[in-house]
Short mmCIF file of C-alpha atoms in Angstrom, two decimals:
data_model
loop_
_atom_site.label_atom_id
_atom_site.label_comp_id
_atom_site.label_asym_id
_atom_site.label_seq_id
_atom_site.Cartn_x
_atom_site.Cartn_y
_atom_site.Cartn_z
CA MET Q 213 0.00 0.00 0.00
CA THR Q 214 1.40 3.40 -0.99
CA PRO Q 215 1.63 6.18 1.63
CA TRP Q 216 -1.14 8.09 -0.14
CA ASN Q 217 -3.47 5.08 -0.18
CA PHE Q 218 -2.72 4.54 3.50
CA LEU Q 219 -3.66 8.15 4.23
CA GLN Q 220 -6.82 7.84 2.14
CA THR Q 221 -8.10 4.51 3.46
CA GLN Q 222 -6.68 4.12 6.97
CA VAL Q 223 -6.24 7.69 8.26
CA LEU Q 224 -9.05 9.65 6.61
CA GLY Q 225 -11.30 6.75 5.66
CA MET Q 226 -10.60 4.89 8.92
CA ALA Q 227 -11.03 1.47 7.32
CA TRP Q 228 -9.49 -0.02 10.46
CA LEU Q 229 -12.42 1.36 12.46
CA ASN Q 230 -14.94 -0.22 10.09
CA ASP Q 231 -13.14 -3.57 10.40
CA ALA Q 232 -13.06 -3.30 14.20
CA ILE Q 233 -16.77 -2.46 14.42
CA GLY Q 234 -17.61 -5.30 12.03
CA ALA Q 235 -15.57 -7.77 14.08
CA GLY Q 236 -17.23 -6.61 17.28
CA LEU Q 237 -20.73 -6.95 15.85
CA SER Q 238 -19.91 -10.41 14.47
CA THR Q 239 -18.67 -11.44 17.91
CA LEU Q 240 -22.00 -10.35 19.33
CA GLY Q 241 -23.74 -12.65 16.83
CA LEU Q 242 -24.99 -10.07 14.32
CA ASP Q 243 -24.88 -11.24 10.70
CA LEU Q 244 -23.35 -8.36 8.73
CA SER Q 245 -24.55 -9.79 5.42
CA THR Q 246 -28.17 -9.04 6.33
CA ARG Q 247 -29.82 -5.66 5.83
CA LEU Q 248 -30.11 -5.11 9.56
CA GLY Q 249 -26.49 -6.07 10.22
CA GLY Q 250 -25.22 -3.91 7.39
CA SER Q 251 -27.30 -0.97 8.58
CA VAL Q 252 -26.00 -1.23 12.15
CA GLN Q 253 -22.39 -1.43 10.95
CA PHE Q 254 -22.86 1.51 8.56
CA PHE Q 255 -24.47 3.61 11.30
CA LEU Q 256 -21.89 2.94 14.01
CA TYR Q 257 -18.93 3.31 11.65
CA ASP Q 258 -20.04 6.55 10.01
CA VAL Q 259 -21.08 8.17 13.30
CA ALA Q 260 -17.76 7.27 14.92
CA LYS Q 261 -15.68 8.32 11.91
CA ILE Q 262 -17.43 11.64 11.36
CA THR Q 263 -17.35 12.40 15.10
CA LEU Q 264 -13.60 11.82 15.37
CA LEU Q 265 -12.81 13.85 12.24
CA LEU Q 266 -15.30 16.55 13.16
CA CYS Q 267 -13.93 17.17 16.64
CA PHE Q 268 -10.34 17.30 15.38
CA LEU Q 269 -11.21 19.62 12.51
CA ILE Q 270 -13.36 21.98 14.58
CA PHE Q 271 -10.61 22.31 17.15
CA LEU Q 272 -7.98 22.99 14.49
CA ILE Q 273 -10.11 25.44 12.49
CA SER Q 274 -11.24 27.24 15.65
CA TYR Q 275 -7.63 27.66 16.71
CA ILE Q 276 -6.88 29.24 13.31
CA GLN Q 277 -9.97 31.41 13.66
CA SER Q 278 -8.68 32.79 16.96
CA TYR Q 279 -6.13 34.76 14.92
CA PHE Q 280 -8.88 36.27 12.74
CA PRO Q 281 -11.65 37.71 14.96
CA PRO Q 282 -14.43 39.58 13.11
CA GLU Q 283 -12.93 43.04 13.55
CA ARG Q 284 -9.54 41.98 12.25
CA SER Q 285 -11.17 40.15 9.34
CA LYS Q 286 -13.09 43.32 8.46
CA ARG Q 287 -9.89 45.38 8.42
CA ILE Q 288 -8.09 42.82 6.26
CA LEU Q 289 -10.94 42.59 3.75
CA GLY Q 290 -11.21 46.38 3.68
CA ARG Q 291 -7.70 46.65 2.22
CA PHE Q 292 -8.67 44.87 -1.00
CA ARG Q 293 -10.84 45.88 -3.91
CA GLY Q 294 -12.50 44.15 -6.84
CA LEU Q 295 -11.93 40.50 -7.63
CA GLY Q 296 -9.14 40.26 -5.04
CA ALA Q 297 -11.56 41.23 -2.26
CA ASN Q 298 -14.12 38.67 -3.42
CA THR Q 299 -11.47 35.97 -3.58
CA LEU Q 300 -10.15 36.74 -0.10
CA SER Q 301 -13.69 36.87 1.27
CA ALA Q 302 -14.51 33.47 -0.23
CA LEU Q 303 -11.31 32.02 1.23
CA LEU Q 304 -12.19 33.48 4.63
CA GLY Q 305 -15.46 31.59 4.41
CA THR Q 306 -13.57 28.29 4.45
CA VAL Q 307 -12.46 28.82 8.07
CA THR Q 308 -15.73 30.11 9.50
CA PRO Q 309 -19.07 28.56 10.63
CA PHE Q 310 -20.15 25.23 9.23
CA CYS Q 311 -23.75 26.04 8.35
CA SER Q 312 -25.49 28.87 6.51
CA CYS Q 313 -27.50 30.09 9.52
CA SER Q 314 -24.29 30.55 11.52
CA SER Q 315 -22.71 32.52 8.66
CA ILE Q 316 -25.46 35.12 8.41
CA PRO Q 317 -24.57 37.05 11.63
CA LEU Q 318 -21.00 37.45 10.34
CA PHE Q 319 -22.35 38.50 6.95
CA ILE Q 320 -24.44 41.17 8.68
CA GLY Q 321 -21.43 42.34 10.69
CA PHE Q 322 -19.19 42.58 7.63
CA THR Q 323 -21.86 44.43 5.64
CA GLY Q 324 -22.58 46.77 8.53
CA ALA Q 325 -18.87 47.57 8.76
CA GLY Q 326 -19.06 49.10 5.29
CA LEU Q 327 -17.59 46.27 3.19
CA PRO Q 328 -18.99 46.04 -0.37
CA VAL Q 329 -22.07 43.88 -0.48
CA GLY Q 330 -20.63 41.70 -3.24
CA VAL Q 331 -17.61 40.92 -1.08
CA THR Q 332 -19.78 39.90 1.86
CA PHE Q 333 -21.94 37.70 -0.37
CA SER Q 334 -18.82 35.86 -1.57
CA PHE Q 335 -18.24 35.05 2.10
CA LEU Q 336 -21.87 34.05 2.65
CA ILE Q 337 -21.83 31.62 -0.28
CA SER Q 338 -18.49 29.97 0.48
CA SER Q 339 -18.82 29.66 4.26
CA PRO Q 340 -21.32 26.77 4.39
CA MET Q 341 -20.38 25.31 1.02
CA VAL Q 342 -16.60 24.80 1.09
CA ASP Q 343 -15.23 24.88 4.63
CA LEU Q 344 -12.00 23.06 5.46
CA GLY Q 345 -13.90 20.43 7.41
CA SER Q 346 -15.89 19.43 4.36
CA LEU Q 347 -12.67 19.17 2.34
CA VAL Q 348 -11.21 16.57 4.70
CA LEU Q 349 -14.48 14.63 5.05
CA LEU Q 350 -14.98 14.59 1.29
CA MET Q 351 -11.45 13.24 0.90
CA SER Q 352 -12.25 10.46 3.38
CA ILE Q 353 -15.23 9.30 1.32
CA PHE Q 354 -14.89 10.43 -2.31
CA GLY Q 355 -11.12 10.78 -2.64
CA ALA Q 356 -8.72 13.70 -3.02
CA LYS Q 357 -9.54 14.55 -6.64
CA VAL Q 358 -13.25 14.98 -5.94
CA ALA Q 359 -12.64 16.92 -2.71
CA VAL Q 360 -10.14 19.36 -4.21
CA LEU Q 361 -12.20 19.98 -7.35
CA TYR Q 362 -15.35 20.42 -5.24
CA THR Q 363 -13.56 23.07 -3.18
CA ILE Q 364 -12.23 24.89 -6.25
CA VAL Q 365 -15.58 25.07 -8.05
CA GLY Q 366 -17.35 26.02 -4.82
CA LEU Q 367 -14.96 28.94 -4.37
CA LEU Q 368 -15.50 29.94 -8.00
CA VAL Q 369 -19.27 30.02 -7.47
CA ALA Q 370 -18.76 32.23 -4.40
CA ILE Q 371 -16.30 34.58 -6.12
CA LEU Q 372 -18.29 34.96 -9.34
CA GLY Q 373 -21.60 35.22 -7.49
CA GLY Q 374 -20.34 37.99 -5.22
CA THR Q 375 -18.75 39.78 -8.17
CA LEU Q 376 -22.03 39.72 -10.12
CA ILE Q 377 -23.96 41.09 -7.15
CA GLN Q 378 -21.43 43.91 -6.83
CA ARG Q 379 -21.54 44.74 -10.55
CA LEU Q 380 -25.34 44.99 -10.41
CA GLY Q 381 -25.10 47.62 -7.65
CA MET Q 382 -27.27 45.85 -5.08
CA GLU Q 383 -26.12 47.84 -2.01
CA ARG Q 384 -29.41 49.72 -1.87
CA HIS Q 385 -31.26 46.46 -1.29
CA VAL Q 386 -29.56 45.80 2.06
CA ALA Q 387 -31.77 46.44 5.09
CA PRO Q 388 -31.29 50.02 6.42
CA PHE Q 389 -30.60 48.91 9.99
CA ILE Q 390 -27.46 47.06 8.83
CA ARG Q 391 -25.98 50.08 7.09
CA ALA Q 392 -26.74 52.15 10.18
CA THR Q 393 -24.16 50.16 12.14
CA ALA Q 394 -21.29 51.09 9.80
CA GLY Q 395 -18.20 52.53 11.39
CA VAL Q 396 -18.44 50.67 14.69
CA GLU Q 397 -15.09 49.09 15.55
CA ILE Q 398 -14.53 47.01 18.66
CA ASP Q 399 -11.18 45.37 19.16
CA GLY Q 400 -11.10 42.23 21.27
CA PRO Q 401 -8.41 41.52 23.86
CA GLN Q 402 -5.11 39.97 22.81
CA LEU Q 403 -5.33 36.22 23.36
CA THR Q 404 -2.53 34.15 24.84
CA GLN Q 405 -1.79 30.63 23.59
CA PRO Q 406 -3.68 29.02 26.52
CA ASP Q 407 -6.60 31.36 25.75
CA ARG Q 408 -6.61 30.25 22.11
CA LEU Q 409 -6.53 26.57 23.06
CA ARG Q 410 -9.38 27.01 25.54
CA TRP Q 411 -11.40 28.96 23.00
CA ALA Q 412 -10.82 26.28 20.36
CA ARG Q 413 -11.89 23.61 22.86
CA ASP Q 414 -15.06 25.54 23.74
CA GLN Q 415 -15.87 26.09 20.06
CA MET Q 416 -15.38 22.40 19.38
CA THR Q 417 -17.74 21.46 22.22
CA GLN Q 418 -20.43 23.98 21.25
CA THR Q 419 -20.32 23.20 17.55
CA PHE Q 420 -20.33 19.46 18.12
CA ARG Q 421 -23.39 19.69 20.37
CA LYS Q 422 -25.16 21.73 17.71
CA VAL Q 423 -24.37 19.52 14.71
CA PHE Q 424 -24.37 16.05 16.30
CA PRO Q 425 -28.16 15.57 15.98
CA TYR Q 426 -27.86 16.26 12.25
CA ILE Q 427 -25.03 13.75 12.00
CA LEU Q 428 -27.21 11.10 13.61
CA VAL Q 429 -30.12 11.85 11.28
CA GLY Q 430 -27.87 12.02 8.22
CA VAL Q 431 -26.13 8.72 9.00
CA ALA Q 432 -29.45 7.03 9.77
CA VAL Q 433 -30.83 8.16 6.41
CA GLY Q 434 -27.60 7.01 4.76
CA ALA Q 435 -27.87 3.60 6.39
CA LEU Q 436 -31.48 3.32 5.20
CA ILE Q 437 -30.52 4.19 1.63
CA HIS Q 438 -27.41 2.01 1.72
CA ASN Q 439 -29.10 -1.18 2.88
CA TRP Q 440 -32.84 -0.95 2.33
CA ILE Q 441 -33.67 1.07 -0.80
CA PRO Q 442 -33.25 -0.90 -4.06
CA GLN Q 443 -30.37 0.26 -6.21
CA ASP Q 444 -32.58 0.38 -9.30
CA TRP Q 445 -34.77 3.05 -7.68
CA ILE Q 446 -31.85 5.36 -6.97
CA ALA Q 447 -30.28 4.77 -10.38
CA THR Q 448 -33.57 5.52 -12.14
CA VAL Q 449 -34.23 8.79 -10.29
CA LEU Q 450 -30.70 10.13 -9.80
CA GLY Q 451 -28.63 8.09 -12.26
CA SER Q 452 -27.37 8.88 -15.73
CA ASP Q 453 -30.66 7.87 -17.37
CA ASN Q 454 -32.40 10.90 -15.84
CA PRO Q 455 -31.04 14.15 -17.37
CA PHE Q 456 -32.95 16.17 -14.77
CA GLY Q 457 -31.47 14.35 -11.77
CA VAL Q 458 -29.30 17.33 -10.80
CA VAL Q 459 -32.26 19.72 -10.89
CA LEU Q 460 -34.37 17.30 -8.87
CA ALA Q 461 -31.60 16.93 -6.25
CA VAL Q 462 -31.38 20.73 -5.85
CA VAL Q 463 -35.16 21.11 -5.54
CA VAL Q 464 -35.30 18.37 -2.89
CA GLY Q 465 -32.29 19.76 -1.00
CA VAL Q 466 -33.35 23.39 -0.63
CA PRO Q 467 -36.14 22.94 1.98
CA MET Q 468 -33.88 20.86 4.22
CA TYR Q 469 -31.68 22.19 7.01
CA ALA Q 470 -28.42 20.48 7.87
CA ASP Q 471 -24.72 21.20 7.75
CA ILE Q 472 -22.32 19.40 5.47
CA PHE Q 473 -21.44 16.83 8.13
CA GLY Q 474 -25.01 15.57 8.15
CA THR Q 475 -25.38 15.48 4.38
CA ILE Q 476 -22.15 13.66 3.50
CA PRO Q 477 -23.39 10.22 4.76
CA VAL Q 478 -26.53 10.62 2.65
CA ALA Q 479 -24.43 11.55 -0.39
CA GLU Q 480 -22.14 8.58 0.23
CA ALA Q 481 -25.06 6.15 0.32
CA LEU Q 482 -26.69 7.67 -2.79
CA LEU Q 483 -23.45 7.38 -4.76
CA PHE Q 484 -23.02 3.75 -3.67
CA LYS Q 485 -26.53 3.00 -4.88
CA GLY Q 486 -25.96 4.36 -8.37
CA ALA Q 487 -26.66 8.09 -8.18
CA GLN Q 488 -24.32 10.23 -10.25
CA LEU Q 489 -21.49 12.04 -8.49
CA GLY Q 490 -22.53 15.53 -9.60
CA THR Q 491 -26.11 14.87 -8.58
CA VAL Q 492 -25.22 13.98 -4.98
CA LEU Q 493 -22.77 16.89 -4.72
CA ALA Q 494 -25.46 19.27 -6.01
CA PHE Q 495 -27.79 17.90 -3.32
CA MET Q 496 -25.14 18.60 -0.66
CA MET Q 497 -24.56 22.14 -1.92
CA ALA Q 498 -28.29 22.91 -2.01
CA VAL Q 499 -28.87 21.66 1.54
CA THR Q 500 -25.93 23.56 3.04
CA THR Q 501 -26.16 26.79 1.04
CA LEU Q 502 -29.86 27.32 0.32
CA SER Q 503 -31.63 25.81 3.32
CA LEU Q 504 -35.05 27.33 3.98
CA PRO Q 505 -34.23 28.48 7.58
CA SER Q 506 -31.14 30.36 6.39
CA LEU Q 507 -33.14 32.07 3.63
CA ILE Q 508 -35.72 33.19 6.20
CA LEU Q 509 -32.94 34.70 8.33
CA LEU Q 510 -31.33 36.34 5.31
CA ARG Q 511 -34.66 37.91 4.34
CA LYS Q 512 -34.45 40.00 7.52
CA ALA Q 513 -31.15 41.46 6.33
CA VAL Q 514 -31.84 42.06 2.62
CA GLN Q 515 -34.76 43.09 0.47
CA PRO Q 516 -36.61 40.59 -1.77
CA LYS Q 517 -34.81 41.59 -4.99
CA LEU Q 518 -31.36 40.90 -3.53
CA LEU Q 519 -32.56 37.70 -1.87
CA ALA Q 520 -33.99 36.48 -5.19
CA LEU Q 521 -30.72 37.28 -6.96
CA PHE Q 522 -28.74 35.39 -4.31
CA ILE Q 523 -31.01 32.34 -4.67
CA ALA Q 524 -30.81 32.48 -8.48
CA ILE Q 525 -27.01 32.75 -8.52
CA CYS Q 526 -26.57 29.87 -6.07
CA THR Q 527 -29.15 27.67 -7.80
CA VAL Q 528 -27.69 28.13 -11.27
CA GLY Q 529 -24.15 27.72 -9.95
CA ILE Q 530 -24.99 24.52 -8.06
CA ILE Q 531 -26.80 23.01 -11.06
CA LEU Q 532 -23.86 23.80 -13.36
CA VAL Q 533 -21.44 22.28 -10.84
CA GLY Q 534 -23.62 19.17 -10.68
CA TYR Q 535 -23.59 18.65 -14.42
CA LEU Q 536 -19.83 19.34 -14.53
CA PHE Q 537 -19.12 16.61 -11.99
CA ASN Q 538 -21.45 14.20 -13.78
CA ALA Q 539 -19.50 14.77 -16.99
CA LEU Q 540 -16.17 14.28 -15.20
CA GLN Q 541 -17.26 11.31 -13.08
CA PRO Q 542 -15.41 8.69 -15.21
CA LEU Q 543 -12.17 10.58 -14.53
CA LEU Q 544 -12.79 11.17 -10.81
CA VAL Q 545 -14.29 7.95 -9.42
#
């Protein structure tokens, strides 16, 4: 086994954990070849794997975040203009909250600080869609090529979407109360290394408590799909024979609310059952970026015209990404 394969299968994929859980269940007398046995193994393995990776990643990302509090991030973004500002804003989104609802307060703060609305929307699009945690988890399931390309195209959607919003001059469609807060600057205290470690630990604990229920639901749905739903059904609806599978996946994903950690097990099971790669990735993007609760929150911050433009940009971008990955699937999987 090459070092890269070892990293992919044993470190990120934790194949050893799956083998250990399977051996334990077999010792207890559970037949893993049955639907029930396979479901139990899938559930325990994915919950354990995602939990271990999640806690490590949240701690690491939170520690990095401690060097970029909101006020400092605003000052850094304020030094750039044009495409460079949108690019930096999208990159900043990769080390910030894991779900769209958590990103909106930061979006409001950045916009209220006087940053161009297109720049803040680049952040709002990228934050739930392409965080560093999703990159590692995608590598553990779909491989490095899929994970890296997913991150690149997600950033492109965020950068181009924010740029378009800026070019269309949508600042006037931001809620007046947000603009009224412009100019307020509050610097936080200087953190020591122990402070940063404690803060990262607290962020890990709080975030894990918030997302763990979605992980359980997502893995349970994944186990159901993986072991109980006939492969022909999935292949017919979301496979290559249905040219509208990507659109259907986006339409189904939008009303849901979950972060990427809860949607990855579902995507994994759908892919295993015959759904196309781009279709399941489009589903993930729709759930994490365009969830109905986040759109309701965003409506309080922007007027309907800007909200509709945001939805249209994200929807078109996600659908195009889905079809791109479907076309490239033979080269990626």
